[in-house]
């Protein structure tokens, strides 16, 4: 991860990556804590706090992951009317909105907590330009098939605007979770965000090393972005109750897959454990 605030790791002696990995592993075995790596990022910019993460490294076990509040960003993914509102994209396809809206209240709770701290908030929003120049043919076709003839860029009967099209009410983030002044909103035409947007630049400007992730849908945009971020070296934690999907089975499987191999895409916690940790350390 490139950030001008990060400390350049030494290239010899105990400063090598493998030695630092071994050192961190041995410290974890002694304490049960995955410590903030000061050798890599420099002294904390804010306050250190710890969040319990589940099924780490084995199912049924827990660990504590240490965060620097000055290098942590809460990422709220695609909480748009098209995905969790009436007459939006998901509603048009006939899915139960209760399954995507289940994320609304937990995210609202997290926002109320972190907005009282120095933890940054970043939002994402999926949608296409009005000419659909950034929408692949096969994506448009699939959406039209799933929407009973009304796909991306078209307004369904009784709808409030063209589906997943930028600049329209149904494309925007719902009022309950609307961004506040100064909170970046990253617009993306894809399920992921790191390949087609400036999100990496935004997170680097904020100095973020650790991401706390929530939003919809768990198995699609949330999972894709978490995988992308993990591959770029961000420390990712998914708040499982603050995510929703069109299918409960897919949601559960997506959460479980994060935990495989000791946390192949990061870690999993929940809103209660995260907010309690933040409030006890920062508020």
PDB file of C-alpha atoms in Angstrom:
ATOM      1  CA  UNK A   1       0.000   0.000   0.000  1.00  0.00           C
ATOM      2  CA  UNK A   2       1.478   3.333  -0.974  1.00  0.00           C
ATOM      3  CA  UNK A   3       1.078   6.166   1.515  1.00  0.00           C
ATOM      4  CA  UNK A   4       3.540   8.891   2.220  1.00  0.00           C
ATOM      5  CA  UNK A   5       2.835   8.554   5.951  1.00  0.00           C
ATOM      6  CA  UNK A   6       3.965   4.934   6.059  1.00  0.00           C
ATOM      7  CA  UNK A   7       7.415   4.011   7.295  1.00  0.00           C
ATOM      8  CA  UNK A   8       9.670   2.339   4.756  1.00  0.00           C
ATOM      9  CA  UNK A   9      10.414  -1.146   6.051  1.00  0.00           C
ATOM     10  CA  UNK A  10      14.115  -1.873   6.600  1.00  0.00           C
ATOM     11  CA  UNK A  11      15.610  -4.352   4.168  1.00  0.00           C
ATOM     12  CA  UNK A  12      18.019  -6.198   6.429  1.00  0.00           C
ATOM     13  CA  UNK A  13      18.392  -7.677   9.917  1.00  0.00           C
ATOM     14  CA  UNK A  14      15.229  -8.045  12.000  1.00  0.00           C
ATOM     15  CA  UNK A  15      13.502  -5.539   9.736  1.00  0.00           C
ATOM     16  CA  UNK A  16      12.786  -8.067   7.019  1.00  0.00           C
ATOM     17  CA  UNK A  17       9.156  -8.913   6.366  1.00  0.00           C
ATOM     18  CA  UNK A  18       9.470 -12.575   7.263  1.00  0.00           C
ATOM     19  CA  UNK A  19      11.131 -11.815  10.574  1.00  0.00           C
ATOM     20  CA  UNK A  20       8.461  -9.254  11.386  1.00  0.00           C
ATOM     21  CA  UNK A  21       5.767 -11.792  10.514  1.00  0.00           C
ATOM     22  CA  UNK A  22       7.326 -14.317  12.879  1.00  0.00           C
ATOM     23  CA  UNK A  23       7.626 -11.687  15.594  1.00  0.00           C
ATOM     24  CA  UNK A  24       3.971 -10.684  15.212  1.00  0.00           C
ATOM     25  CA  UNK A  25       2.890 -14.331  15.213  1.00  0.00           C
ATOM     26  CA  UNK A  26       4.763 -15.104  18.421  1.00  0.00           C
ATOM     27  CA  UNK A  27       3.323 -12.007  20.067  1.00  0.00           C
ATOM     28  CA  UNK A  28      -0.151 -13.081  19.005  1.00  0.00           C
ATOM     29  CA  UNK A  29       0.349 -16.528  20.503  1.00  0.00           C
ATOM     30  CA  UNK A  30       1.341 -14.940  23.809  1.00  0.00           C
ATOM     31  CA  UNK A  31      -1.409 -12.295  23.952  1.00  0.00           C
ATOM     32  CA  UNK A  32      -4.246 -13.313  21.616  1.00  0.00           C
ATOM     33  CA  UNK A  33      -3.960  -9.847  20.038  1.00  0.00           C
ATOM     34  CA  UNK A  34      -3.111  -9.013  16.416  1.00  0.00           C
ATOM     35  CA  UNK A  35      -1.216  -5.835  17.164  1.00  0.00           C
ATOM     36  CA  UNK A  36      -1.066  -2.663  15.088  1.00  0.00           C
ATOM     37  CA  UNK A  37       2.296  -2.904  13.232  1.00  0.00           C
ATOM     38  CA  UNK A  38       4.020   0.289  14.240  1.00  0.00           C
ATOM     39  CA  UNK A  39       7.211  -0.822  12.479  1.00  0.00           C
ATOM     40  CA  UNK A  40       5.292  -0.748   9.173  1.00  0.00           C
ATOM     41  CA  UNK A  41       3.071   2.330   9.501  1.00  0.00           C
ATOM     42  CA  UNK A  42       4.843   4.439  12.086  1.00  0.00           C
ATOM     43  CA  UNK A  43       3.510   5.627  15.450  1.00  0.00           C
ATOM     44  CA  UNK A  44      -0.306   5.699  15.785  1.00  0.00           C
ATOM     45  CA  UNK A  45      -1.936   8.847  14.438  1.00  0.00           C
ATOM     46  CA  UNK A  46      -4.815   8.429  16.878  1.00  0.00           C
ATOM     47  CA  UNK A  47      -5.726   6.097  19.725  1.00  0.00           C
ATOM     48  CA  UNK A  48      -5.285   2.335  19.666  1.00  0.00           C
ATOM     49  CA  UNK A  49      -8.351   0.202  20.324  1.00  0.00           C
ATOM     50  CA  UNK A  50      -9.117  -3.502  20.030  1.00  0.00           C
ATOM     51  CA  UNK A  51     -12.085  -5.318  18.524  1.00  0.00           C
ATOM     52  CA  UNK A  52     -12.874  -8.967  19.111  1.00  0.00           C
ATOM     53  CA  UNK A  53     -13.030 -10.951  15.881  1.00  0.00           C
ATOM     54  CA  UNK A  54     -14.636 -14.356  15.611  1.00  0.00           C
ATOM     55  CA  UNK A  55     -13.521 -17.753  14.334  1.00  0.00           C
ATOM     56  CA  UNK A  56      -9.892 -16.655  14.312  1.00  0.00           C
ATOM     57  CA  UNK A  57      -7.746 -18.480  13.489  1.00  0.00           C
ATOM     58  CA  UNK A  58      -9.974 -21.566  13.894  1.00  0.00           C
ATOM     59  CA  UNK A  59     -13.753 -21.798  13.955  1.00  0.00           C
ATOM     60  CA  UNK A  60     -14.976 -21.350  17.509  1.00  0.00           C
ATOM     61  CA  UNK A  61     -11.961 -19.285  18.552  1.00  0.00           C
ATOM     62  CA  UNK A  62     -11.626 -15.524  18.924  1.00  0.00           C
ATOM     63  CA  UNK A  63      -8.840 -12.979  18.770  1.00  0.00           C
ATOM     64  CA  UNK A  64      -8.510  -9.227  19.187  1.00  0.00           C
ATOM     65  CA  UNK A  65      -7.538  -7.012  16.273  1.00  0.00           C
ATOM     66  CA  UNK A  66      -5.868  -3.718  17.150  1.00  0.00           C
ATOM     67  CA  UNK A  67      -6.808  -0.557  15.257  1.00  0.00           C
ATOM     68  CA  UNK A  68      -5.346   2.934  15.104  1.00  0.00           C
ATOM     69  CA  UNK A  69      -8.323   5.306  15.094  1.00  0.00           C
ATOM     70  CA  UNK A  70      -6.333   7.749  12.963  1.00  0.00           C
ATOM     71  CA  UNK A  71      -5.821   5.102  10.275  1.00  0.00           C
ATOM     72  CA  UNK A  72      -9.255   3.475  10.314  1.00  0.00           C
ATOM     73  CA  UNK A  73     -12.060   4.096   7.835  1.00  0.00           C
ATOM     74  CA  UNK A  74     -15.630   2.833   8.026  1.00  0.00           C
ATOM     75  CA  UNK A  75     -16.764   1.854   4.539  1.00  0.00           C
ATOM     76  CA  UNK A  76     -20.540   1.914   3.879  1.00  0.00           C
ATOM     77  CA  UNK A  77     -21.153   0.134   0.593  1.00  0.00           C
ATOM     78  CA  UNK A  78     -24.018   0.886  -1.808  1.00  0.00           C
ATOM     79  CA  UNK A  79     -26.772   1.743   0.676  1.00  0.00           C
ATOM     80  CA  UNK A  80     -28.896   3.083  -2.174  1.00  0.00           C
ATOM     81  CA  UNK A  81     -32.604   3.117  -2.851  1.00  0.00           C
ATOM     82  CA  UNK A  82     -31.978   0.884  -5.860  1.00  0.00           C
ATOM     83  CA  UNK A  83     -30.749  -1.841  -3.514  1.00  0.00           C
ATOM     84  CA  UNK A  84     -32.851  -1.368  -0.384  1.00  0.00           C
ATOM     85  CA  UNK A  85     -35.732   0.931  -1.339  1.00  0.00           C
ATOM     86  CA  UNK A  86     -39.149   0.503  -2.880  1.00  0.00           C
ATOM     87  CA  UNK A  87     -39.418   0.616  -6.685  1.00  0.00           C
ATOM     88  CA  UNK A  88     -35.646   0.320  -6.984  1.00  0.00           C
ATOM     89  CA  UNK A  89     -33.502  -2.194  -8.818  1.00  0.00           C
ATOM     90  CA  UNK A  90     -33.728  -5.018  -6.243  1.00  0.00           C
ATOM     91  CA  UNK A  91     -37.443  -4.434  -5.663  1.00  0.00           C
ATOM     92  CA  UNK A  92     -38.072  -4.576  -9.420  1.00  0.00           C
ATOM     93  CA  UNK A  93     -36.449  -8.011  -9.554  1.00  0.00           C
ATOM     94  CA  UNK A  94     -38.903  -9.247  -6.933  1.00  0.00           C
ATOM     95  CA  UNK A  95     -36.542  -9.854  -4.010  1.00  0.00           C
ATOM     96  CA  UNK A  96     -37.479  -9.390  -0.345  1.00  0.00           C
ATOM     97  CA  UNK A  97     -36.320  -5.896   0.598  1.00  0.00           C
ATOM     98  CA  UNK A  98     -36.193  -6.966   4.229  1.00  0.00           C
ATOM     99  CA  UNK A  99     -33.078  -8.967   3.414  1.00  0.00           C
ATOM    100  CA  UNK A 100     -31.154  -5.934   2.170  1.00  0.00           C
ATOM    101  CA  UNK A 101     -32.693  -3.428   4.581  1.00  0.00           C
ATOM    102  CA  UNK A 102     -31.512  -5.522   7.528  1.00  0.00           C
ATOM    103  CA  UNK A 103     -28.219  -3.634   7.223  1.00  0.00           C
ATOM    104  CA  UNK A 104     -29.765  -0.174   7.657  1.00  0.00           C
ATOM    105  CA  UNK A 105     -30.152   0.054  11.447  1.00  0.00           C
ATOM    106  CA  UNK A 106     -26.775  -1.527  12.293  1.00  0.00           C
ATOM    107  CA  UNK A 107     -24.989   0.846   9.890  1.00  0.00           C
ATOM    108  CA  UNK A 108     -26.901   3.780  11.341  1.00  0.00           C
ATOM    109  CA  UNK A 109     -25.670   2.760  14.818  1.00  0.00           C
ATOM    110  CA  UNK A 110     -22.070   2.552  13.628  1.00  0.00           C
ATOM    111  CA  UNK A 111     -22.281   5.939  11.912  1.00  0.00           C
ATOM    112  CA  UNK A 112     -23.666   7.561  15.065  1.00  0.00           C
ATOM    113  CA  UNK A 113     -20.704   6.159  16.984  1.00  0.00           C
ATOM    114  CA  UNK A 114     -17.779   6.768  14.623  1.00  0.00           C
ATOM    115  CA  UNK A 115     -18.910  10.279  13.691  1.00  0.00           C
ATOM    116  CA  UNK A 116     -18.047  11.260  17.265  1.00  0.00           C
ATOM    117  CA  UNK A 117     -14.458  10.101  16.720  1.00  0.00           C
ATOM    118  CA  UNK A 118     -11.619  10.662  14.263  1.00  0.00           C
ATOM    119  CA  UNK A 119     -12.489   7.462  12.377  1.00  0.00           C
ATOM    120  CA  UNK A 120     -13.209   8.376   8.765  1.00  0.00           C
ATOM    121  CA  UNK A 121     -16.369   7.445   6.871  1.00  0.00           C
ATOM    122  CA  UNK A 122     -16.380   6.609   3.151  1.00  0.00           C
ATOM    123  CA  UNK A 123     -19.465   5.709   1.087  1.00  0.00           C
ATOM    124  CA  UNK A 124     -19.737   3.919  -2.254  1.00  0.00           C
ATOM    125  CA  UNK A 125     -22.524   4.128  -4.803  1.00  0.00           C
ATOM    126  CA  UNK A 126     -23.011   1.883  -7.839  1.00  0.00           C
ATOM    127  CA  UNK A 127     -24.481   3.318 -11.022  1.00  0.00           C
ATOM    128  CA  UNK A 128     -23.931   4.148 -14.658  1.00  0.00           C
ATOM    129  CA  UNK A 129     -23.780   7.337 -16.643  1.00  0.00           C
ATOM    130  CA  UNK A 130     -27.045   8.281 -18.406  1.00  0.00           C
ATOM    131  CA  UNK A 131     -25.686   7.160 -21.791  1.00  0.00           C
ATOM    132  CA  UNK A 132     -24.782   3.745 -20.305  1.00  0.00           C
ATOM    133  CA  UNK A 133     -21.378   4.059 -21.941  1.00  0.00           C
ATOM    134  CA  UNK A 134     -19.827   2.299 -18.938  1.00  0.00           C
ATOM    135  CA  UNK A 135     -22.380  -0.538 -18.823  1.00  0.00           C
ATOM    136  CA  UNK A 136     -21.348  -3.784 -20.542  1.00  0.00           C
ATOM    137  CA  UNK A 137     -23.863  -5.302 -22.961  1.00  0.00           C
ATOM    138  CA  UNK A 138     -24.156  -8.554 -21.013  1.00  0.00           C
ATOM    139  CA  UNK A 139     -24.811  -6.723 -17.736  1.00  0.00           C
ATOM    140  CA  UNK A 140     -27.620  -4.750 -19.360  1.00  0.00           C
ATOM    141  CA  UNK A 141     -29.080  -7.906 -20.867  1.00  0.00           C
ATOM    142  CA  UNK A 142     -29.009  -9.819 -17.593  1.00  0.00           C
ATOM    143  CA  UNK A 143     -30.653  -6.943 -15.734  1.00  0.00           C
ATOM    144  CA  UNK A 144     -33.430  -6.746 -18.323  1.00  0.00           C
ATOM    145  CA  UNK A 145     -34.042 -10.483 -18.054  1.00  0.00           C
ATOM    146  CA  UNK A 146     -34.117 -10.392 -14.236  1.00  0.00           C
ATOM    147  CA  UNK A 147     -36.332  -7.302 -14.187  1.00  0.00           C
ATOM    148  CA  UNK A 148     -39.068  -8.792 -16.369  1.00  0.00           C
ATOM    149  CA  UNK A 149     -38.206  -6.510 -19.259  1.00  0.00           C
ATOM    150  CA  UNK A 150     -37.072  -3.472 -17.257  1.00  0.00           C
ATOM    151  CA  UNK A 151     -33.332  -3.275 -16.752  1.00  0.00           C
ATOM    152  CA  UNK A 152     -30.543  -0.848 -15.976  1.00  0.00           C
ATOM    153  CA  UNK A 153     -31.164   2.561 -17.561  1.00  0.00           C
ATOM    154  CA  UNK A 154     -34.931   1.998 -17.804  1.00  0.00           C
ATOM    155  CA  UNK A 155     -37.696   3.165 -15.482  1.00  0.00           C
ATOM    156  CA  UNK A 156     -40.055   0.342 -14.411  1.00  0.00           C
ATOM    157  CA  UNK A 157     -43.811   0.947 -14.035  1.00  0.00           C
ATOM    158  CA  UNK A 158     -44.297   3.000 -10.887  1.00  0.00           C
ATOM    159  CA  UNK A 159     -40.555   3.559 -10.587  1.00  0.00           C
ATOM    160  CA  UNK A 160     -38.927   6.830  -9.566  1.00  0.00           C
ATOM    161  CA  UNK A 161     -36.229   6.871 -12.225  1.00  0.00           C
ATOM    162  CA  UNK A 162     -33.984   4.845 -14.542  1.00  0.00           C
ATOM    163  CA  UNK A 163     -32.503   1.927 -12.636  1.00  0.00           C
ATOM    164  CA  UNK A 164     -28.877   2.222 -11.470  1.00  0.00           C
ATOM    165  CA  UNK A 165     -28.422   5.446 -13.407  1.00  0.00           C
ATOM    166  CA  UNK A 166     -26.469   8.309 -11.914  1.00  0.00           C
ATOM    167  CA  UNK A 167     -28.223  11.519 -10.977  1.00  0.00           C
ATOM    168  CA  UNK A 168     -31.588   9.998 -10.090  1.00  0.00           C
ATOM    169  CA  UNK A 169     -33.311   9.635  -6.726  1.00  0.00           C
ATOM    170  CA  UNK A 170     -33.375   5.846  -6.781  1.00  0.00           C
ATOM    171  CA  UNK A 171     -29.606   5.744  -7.445  1.00  0.00           C
ATOM    172  CA  UNK A 172     -28.759   7.842  -4.407  1.00  0.00           C
ATOM    173  CA  UNK A 173     -27.967   6.746  -0.860  1.00  0.00           C
ATOM    174  CA  UNK A 174     -31.042   6.430   1.364  1.00  0.00           C
ATOM    175  CA  UNK A 175     -31.838   9.346   3.659  1.00  0.00           C
ATOM    176  CA  UNK A 176     -31.239   7.356   6.862  1.00  0.00           C
ATOM    177  CA  UNK A 177     -27.590   6.797   5.930  1.00  0.00           C
ATOM    178  CA  UNK A 178     -26.906   9.917   3.865  1.00  0.00           C
ATOM    179  CA  UNK A 179     -23.288  11.133   3.832  1.00  0.00           C
ATOM    180  CA  UNK A 180     -22.453  14.103   6.000  1.00  0.00           C
ATOM    181  CA  UNK A 181     -20.353  17.026   4.824  1.00  0.00           C
ATOM    182  CA  UNK A 182     -16.768  15.999   4.267  1.00  0.00           C
ATOM    183  CA  UNK A 183     -17.446  12.273   3.915  1.00  0.00           C
ATOM    184  CA  UNK A 184     -16.184  11.042   0.528  1.00  0.00           C
ATOM    185  CA  UNK A 185     -18.615   9.288  -1.801  1.00  0.00           C
ATOM    186  CA  UNK A 186     -16.995   7.000  -4.370  1.00  0.00           C
ATOM    187  CA  UNK A 187     -19.106   6.372  -7.469  1.00  0.00           C
ATOM    188  CA  UNK A 188     -18.493   3.130  -9.315  1.00  0.00           C
ATOM    189  CA  UNK A 189     -19.956   1.427 -12.406  1.00  0.00           C
ATOM    190  CA  UNK A 190     -18.920  -2.004 -11.146  1.00  0.00           C
ATOM    191  CA  UNK A 191     -19.386  -4.432  -8.258  1.00  0.00           C
ATOM    192  CA  UNK A 192     -15.847  -3.712  -7.110  1.00  0.00           C
ATOM    193  CA  UNK A 193     -14.387  -0.281  -6.529  1.00  0.00           C
ATOM    194  CA  UNK A 194     -10.610  -0.487  -6.766  1.00  0.00           C
ATOM    195  CA  UNK A 195     -10.320  -1.108 -10.496  1.00  0.00           C
ATOM    196  CA  UNK A 196     -12.479   1.723 -11.839  1.00  0.00           C
ATOM    197  CA  UNK A 197     -12.534   4.520  -9.256  1.00  0.00           C
ATOM    198  CA  UNK A 198     -10.298   6.749  -7.144  1.00  0.00           C
ATOM    199  CA  UNK A 199     -11.087   4.895  -3.900  1.00  0.00           C
ATOM    200  CA  UNK A 200      -7.475   3.880  -3.334  1.00  0.00           C
ATOM    201  CA  UNK A 201      -6.434   7.526  -3.680  1.00  0.00           C
ATOM    202  CA  UNK A 202      -9.180   8.580  -1.262  1.00  0.00           C
ATOM    203  CA  UNK A 203      -8.147   6.015   1.353  1.00  0.00           C
ATOM    204  CA  UNK A 204      -4.486   6.876   0.964  1.00  0.00           C
ATOM    205  CA  UNK A 205      -5.254  10.575   1.434  1.00  0.00           C
ATOM    206  CA  UNK A 206      -7.037   9.667   4.656  1.00  0.00           C
ATOM    207  CA  UNK A 207      -4.063   7.548   5.712  1.00  0.00           C
ATOM    208  CA  UNK A 208      -6.282   4.491   6.118  1.00  0.00           C
ATOM    209  CA  UNK A 209      -4.672   1.124   6.758  1.00  0.00           C
ATOM    210  CA  UNK A 210      -7.650  -0.610   8.406  1.00  0.00           C
ATOM    211  CA  UNK A 211     -11.141  -0.810   6.890  1.00  0.00           C
ATOM    212  CA  UNK A 212     -14.338  -1.658   8.754  1.00  0.00           C
ATOM    213  CA  UNK A 213     -16.785  -2.800   6.086  1.00  0.00           C
ATOM    214  CA  UNK A 214     -20.587  -2.904   5.925  1.00  0.00           C
ATOM    215  CA  UNK A 215     -23.318  -2.550   3.304  1.00  0.00           C
ATOM    216  CA  UNK A 216     -25.072  -4.449   0.543  1.00  0.00           C
ATOM    217  CA  UNK A 217     -25.033  -6.886  -0.912  1.00  0.00           C
ATOM    218  CA  UNK A 218     -22.849  -9.165   1.214  1.00  0.00           C
ATOM    219  CA  UNK A 219     -22.084 -11.678  -1.512  1.00  0.00           C
ATOM    220  CA  UNK A 220     -21.628  -9.234  -4.383  1.00  0.00           C
ATOM    221  CA  UNK A 221     -20.386  -5.651  -3.941  1.00  0.00           C
ATOM    222  CA  UNK A 222     -19.361  -5.997  -0.293  1.00  0.00           C
ATOM    223  CA  UNK A 223     -17.422  -9.192  -0.911  1.00  0.00           C
ATOM    224  CA  UNK A 224     -15.832  -7.905  -4.105  1.00  0.00           C
ATOM    225  CA  UNK A 225     -14.600  -4.705  -2.485  1.00  0.00           C
ATOM    226  CA  UNK A 226     -13.331  -6.563   0.574  1.00  0.00           C
ATOM    227  CA  UNK A 227     -11.360  -8.952  -1.641  1.00  0.00           C
ATOM    228  CA  UNK A 228      -9.903  -6.068  -3.646  1.00  0.00           C
ATOM    229  CA  UNK A 229      -8.908  -4.172  -0.509  1.00  0.00           C
ATOM    230  CA  UNK A 230      -7.379  -7.265   1.072  1.00  0.00           C
ATOM    231  CA  UNK A 231      -5.268  -7.880  -2.017  1.00  0.00           C
ATOM    232  CA  UNK A 232      -3.903  -4.331  -1.689  1.00  0.00           C
ATOM    233  CA  UNK A 233      -2.820  -4.828   1.900  1.00  0.00           C
ATOM    234  CA  UNK A 234      -5.668  -3.157   3.785  1.00  0.00           C
ATOM    235  CA  UNK A 235      -6.691  -4.818   7.055  1.00  0.00           C
ATOM    236  CA  UNK A 236     -10.375  -5.572   6.476  1.00  0.00           C
ATOM    237  CA  UNK A 237     -13.020  -6.340   9.092  1.00  0.00           C
ATOM    238  CA  UNK A 238     -16.583  -7.176   8.053  1.00  0.00           C
ATOM    239  CA  UNK A 239     -19.424  -6.317  10.439  1.00  0.00           C
ATOM    240  CA  UNK A 240     -21.638  -9.299   9.737  1.00  0.00           C
ATOM    241  CA  UNK A 241     -24.919  -7.889  11.075  1.00  0.00           C
ATOM    242  CA  UNK A 242     -24.393  -4.675   9.113  1.00  0.00           C
ATOM    243  CA  UNK A 243     -24.627  -6.436   5.763  1.00  0.00           C
ATOM    244  CA  UNK A 244     -27.551  -7.725   3.741  1.00  0.00           C
ATOM    245  CA  UNK A 245     -28.114  -9.770   0.603  1.00  0.00           C
ATOM    246  CA  UNK A 246     -31.015 -10.774  -1.623  1.00  0.00           C
ATOM    247  CA  UNK A 247     -30.627 -14.367  -0.459  1.00  0.00           C
ATOM    248  CA  UNK A 248     -29.953 -15.318   3.209  1.00  0.00           C
ATOM    249  CA  UNK A 249     -28.019 -18.429   2.204  1.00  0.00           C
ATOM    250  CA  UNK A 250     -25.686 -16.428   0.005  1.00  0.00           C
ATOM    251  CA  UNK A 251     -25.176 -13.919   2.821  1.00  0.00           C
ATOM    252  CA  UNK A 252     -24.249 -16.632   5.306  1.00  0.00           C
ATOM    253  CA  UNK A 253     -21.905 -18.322   2.848  1.00  0.00           C
ATOM    254  CA  UNK A 254     -20.186 -15.031   2.019  1.00  0.00           C
ATOM    255  CA  UNK A 255     -19.563 -14.330   5.700  1.00  0.00           C
ATOM    256  CA  UNK A 256     -18.251 -17.832   6.291  1.00  0.00           C
ATOM    257  CA  UNK A 257     -15.899 -17.660   3.323  1.00  0.00           C
ATOM    258  CA  UNK A 258     -14.177 -14.600   4.813  1.00  0.00           C
ATOM    259  CA  UNK A 259     -13.229 -16.726   7.830  1.00  0.00           C
ATOM    260  CA  UNK A 260     -11.659 -19.607   5.913  1.00  0.00           C
ATOM    261  CA  UNK A 261      -7.900 -20.192   6.132  1.00  0.00           C
ATOM    262  CA  UNK A 262      -7.644 -18.111   9.286  1.00  0.00           C
ATOM    263  CA  UNK A 263      -9.316 -15.139   7.626  1.00  0.00           C
ATOM    264  CA  UNK A 264      -8.551 -15.355   3.940  1.00  0.00           C
ATOM    265  CA  UNK A 265     -10.101 -11.941   3.180  1.00  0.00           C
ATOM    266  CA  UNK A 266      -9.777 -10.397   6.628  1.00  0.00           C
ATOM    267  CA  UNK A 267     -11.791 -10.736   9.811  1.00  0.00           C
ATOM    268  CA  UNK A 268     -15.425 -10.833  10.937  1.00  0.00           C
ATOM    269  CA  UNK A 269     -17.004  -9.063  13.887  1.00  0.00           C
ATOM    270  CA  UNK A 270     -20.337  -7.345  14.540  1.00  0.00           C
ATOM    271  CA  UNK A 271     -21.771  -3.935  15.316  1.00  0.00           C
ATOM    272  CA  UNK A 272     -22.044  -4.442  19.067  1.00  0.00           C
ATOM    273  CA  UNK A 273     -18.433  -5.525  19.540  1.00  0.00           C
ATOM    274  CA  UNK A 274     -17.128  -2.771  17.272  1.00  0.00           C
ATOM    275  CA  UNK A 275     -19.148   0.109  18.734  1.00  0.00           C
ATOM    276  CA  UNK A 276     -18.425  -0.974  22.318  1.00  0.00           C
ATOM    277  CA  UNK A 277     -14.714  -1.046  21.552  1.00  0.00           C
ATOM    278  CA  UNK A 278     -14.846   2.397  19.931  1.00  0.00           C
ATOM    279  CA  UNK A 279     -16.913   3.924  22.724  1.00  0.00           C
ATOM    280  CA  UNK A 280     -14.709   2.536  25.482  1.00  0.00           C
ATOM    281  CA  UNK A 281     -11.535   3.823  23.860  1.00  0.00           C
ATOM    282  CA  UNK A 282     -12.496   6.957  21.949  1.00  0.00           C
ATOM    283  CA  UNK A 283     -15.811   8.477  23.014  1.00  0.00           C
TER     284      UNK A 283
END
